[in-house]
Each structure stands twice: as C-alpha cells, then as structure tokens.
C-alpha cells in the first residue's frame, strides 16, 4: 500500500519478515507505525525479505485462521500441493484435507486463536490425488489491536521419511511374527552371554519360562565340557576373525536333562562396527543325535528298564514295579549295556544322561544338573579367548 511517494507501509514488510522467522514459533505483532528510512534501504530490505522467502526450500505461506484460506505462499509451498502460487492462493487449506486431517487442523486452529505456536504433522491430498505427509509449523501473526490476522505456515515434505518409518514398522512386525511363531528356538544374546530376547520355542527347548531364562546367560545352559569351545568361537567372532557358524551343542534343561540343538550363530553390529548382539537359532535335534549315537534303538521295554536304572532301582525292584520276572529284567539290562556300548549299570546311566536319552537321577537334579554355572569367563570384543 502506497502511503507517500516512494514509501510503502511497513506493515507489509513486517508480515513478510515474519514469514522468514516462522520456525521460532513466536507471535508476531504488526507495528502500527514505522521509523523513517531511506528509500534505497527500504527497497533493498524488501527485496531481501522476498528473496529469502522465495528461495527457501521449505514451503512458507500465510493462512487466514478462520477460513483456512491461503493468502500468500512461496513456490516451495505451492509445489507441495501440486499447484502454482497463482492457482493455490485464495483456496482454503481444508480443500486438501480428508475428514481426519481436517479435525487435526481445527485443533491447531484453536491453538493459534490462543496465540500459541506449534509443530505438528499433516497429510494433504495434492492436486494430482497423491497423499503427502508434511511437517508443519504454525506461528500466529497479530494486528496492532490484538486481533489474530493469520498464521505463518511453514511446511516440509516428510513423505519419504514416513514411508521409511512405515516400512521399518512393517519389517519389525513381520520379524516379530516370524520370531515368535518360528518352529525353532530364536534369541538375541548380548556379548556377555545374557539373553536379551527369546521366543516361546526356546523356552520349550530349555524347559525354562521366559522370565527365568532372561535371568540366566547362555553359559548357564551349555554343558561344562563344551563351554570352552563355545567361548573360543564367540571370542573369535567378536574379534572379527570368525563369521556366522552352525554347530551341534548340548544344553542343560531346567530338569537337568540334556538336549541336543543345532545352533546357528551370527553377530549383529552397531553402525560404528562395535558388536551389538548375537542372533542365535537353536533347533532341537535330540532325537536325531540319539539315533546317531545309539544306532540300535532301545525298545519300549528297554527304555522302561533304563528309567528304573536311572532311579537306582535293583533288578528285583524293577521286576516288581514293571511286573516282569527277574530273568527278563536281567536280560533287558544286558541289552541296554550292549546298545549303549558300556560295561555296567552306572556307565549306562551316565551314558544315557550324557546323550540326552534320559533325565539325570532325581537326587542329582537339584545339585549338579540343575545348578546354573556362575562366574564363568566371558569375552568382549578385543579380549583373547
């Protein structure tokens, strides 16, 4: 608006200047008067403000609060709507919103009426029908009498970021479903051996509840005679000298029995390259391993007798319990010794427990077999195994 020859009302300049400061979320009060300035300086400033707004990569617009009408916008703002500045100016922001987004904008409108600035996300329907997710900032602009003239609206297209976030959420959902529904035991294990994340199948294999297992370390489940080999592999993997591997291992179940697993281990690293956690997949292969170690499988009767041997019963006690003759029990014991490749009953029990054929004797389960192994050595990256 021309007030004197060569001079323009500073209020217009104040509005344009406020556009450049929209991100500060500070209410802008339009001055009612201005100090005299040289014409050359004034036009220079006006050109600078306009250049700053027009060249901004973020969309900047001035929106009437009551109607949502877009009174001014720069090229970046209009481009996000798929229109030119000329075609977008004068149209209501509500034209580009669905019902849900319209409610969101109305809530933001109430905040502007209270003089509050805010940052929020908005999804618009562009002129070509595509959806665009925007990060929006609203800063109220007041007239000298305190009346809210409108809002400086700054918007940035975050559609790609939202797409990536949605893809990550979907990926996490699929992983979680696969992790929990897998027919094999799966776990994330920290470099010190603590269980970080486990699925139900691993609980089933180990015989522990999820809460109990999370309070242990993998060292507590590994049989003592195989622990050093496991730690040696882990140390090499943490040092970057060994990649993913698969090996047959025995775990000690909660009841003291031993279960064979085919264990696949890989190491997930942080972006910095530091070890983050191990990804472990454990498949129960006890039945297969027992078949390999005992090629001539035990009959049902022999298994019954073997369980009695584990309990420490004599031949006479076994005969009474199973309603067999003493001669039959003696013959079955001989078959068991031959099939397990041992010479006496004590060796038969030790062999059966060791290969996972039977649980250990009841009197030992609360001692040696069930005792979690504490203070075992662990290896972190850079340490020698």
XYZ file of C-alpha atoms in Angstrom, residues 227-357:
131
model
C 31.700 -74.364 27.252
C 35.335 -73.590 26.433
C 34.800 -74.418 22.769
C 31.727 -72.165 22.701
C 33.573 -69.267 24.322
C 36.510 -69.700 21.953
C 34.203 -69.346 18.929
C 32.470 -66.338 20.454
C 35.786 -64.654 21.199
C 36.895 -65.109 17.592
C 33.586 -63.794 16.289
C 33.752 -60.692 18.500
C 37.308 -60.078 17.307
C 36.147 -60.239 13.688
C 38.072 -63.446 12.980
C 35.042 -65.708 12.528
C 31.804 -65.267 10.617
C 28.412 -66.953 11.158
C 28.630 -70.629 12.057
C 26.466 -73.652 12.839
C 27.430 -76.309 15.358
C 25.774 -79.099 17.350
C 25.642 -78.286 21.057
C 24.075 -79.697 24.201
C 22.031 -77.558 26.552
C 21.122 -78.404 30.125
C 17.369 -78.194 30.578
C 15.731 -76.963 33.763
C 15.041 -80.566 34.832
C 18.725 -81.406 34.386
C 18.304 -83.426 31.204
C 20.418 -82.654 28.174
C 19.003 -81.601 24.858
C 20.878 -81.538 21.573
C 20.479 -78.445 19.420
C 21.777 -77.420 16.033
C 22.942 -73.919 16.934
C 23.405 -71.224 14.275
C 25.083 -68.026 15.467
C 25.693 -64.692 13.751
C 26.775 -61.322 15.128
C 24.851 -58.081 14.639
C 27.000 -54.976 14.838
C 26.227 -51.323 15.547
C 26.709 -48.708 12.797
C 30.048 -47.922 14.443
C 31.153 -51.511 13.874
C 31.061 -52.461 17.548
C 29.388 -55.780 18.478
C 25.741 -55.311 19.381
C 24.205 -58.746 19.953
C 24.312 -62.327 18.722
C 21.446 -63.784 16.712
C 21.028 -67.427 17.732
C 18.798 -70.070 16.174
C 18.511 -73.382 18.042
C 16.800 -76.437 16.561
C 16.088 -79.418 18.803
C 17.878 -82.386 17.200
C 17.941 -84.673 20.243
C 16.043 -87.473 18.547
C 18.359 -87.446 15.533
C 21.524 -87.295 17.644
C 20.379 -90.141 19.876
C 19.692 -92.211 16.759
C 23.207 -91.448 15.509
C 24.836 -92.264 18.851
C 22.686 -95.326 19.502
C 22.177 -96.895 16.064
C 20.282 -99.834 17.542
C 17.371 -98.033 19.244
C 16.096 -99.149 22.601
C 12.744 -100.893 22.680
C 9.881 -99.617 24.802
C 10.609 -102.260 27.447
C 14.323 -101.387 27.464
C 13.515 -97.708 27.919
C 11.287 -98.529 30.874
C 14.058 -100.553 32.472
C 16.610 -97.812 31.733
C 14.492 -95.221 33.550
C 14.401 -97.529 36.550
C 18.184 -97.856 36.393
C 18.446 -94.077 36.444
C 16.395 -94.078 39.653
C 18.880 -96.533 41.156
C 16.499 -99.496 41.455
C 17.785 -103.052 41.727
C 16.704 -105.822 39.368
C 14.241 -107.129 41.959
C 12.722 -103.662 42.477
C 12.448 -103.170 38.716
C 10.766 -106.554 38.339
C 8.172 -105.696 40.992
C 7.460 -102.250 39.529
C 7.135 -103.400 35.916
C 5.647 -106.815 36.714
C 8.475 -108.598 34.922
C 10.382 -111.647 36.033
C 13.882 -111.121 37.414
C 15.263 -113.044 34.453
C 13.522 -110.731 31.993
C 14.871 -107.644 33.763
C 18.398 -109.084 33.759
C 18.144 -109.783 30.035
C 16.858 -106.269 29.285
C 19.724 -104.738 31.277
C 22.205 -106.728 29.200
C 20.573 -105.442 26.001
C 20.800 -101.868 27.288
C 24.504 -102.186 28.129
C 25.236 -103.592 24.696
C 23.302 -100.938 22.802
C 24.854 -98.081 24.785
C 28.335 -99.578 24.456
C 29.052 -99.640 28.199
C 30.078 -102.296 30.718
C 27.925 -101.689 33.787
C 24.739 -100.084 35.065
C 26.474 -96.936 36.361
C 28.045 -96.313 32.965
C 24.699 -96.950 31.294
C 23.044 -94.240 33.388
C 25.872 -91.767 32.742
C 25.801 -92.501 29.014
C 22.010 -92.180 28.763
C 22.034 -88.836 30.574
C 25.023 -87.550 28.610
C 23.497 -88.116 25.182
C 20.066 -86.831 26.189
C 18.337 -90.191 26.249
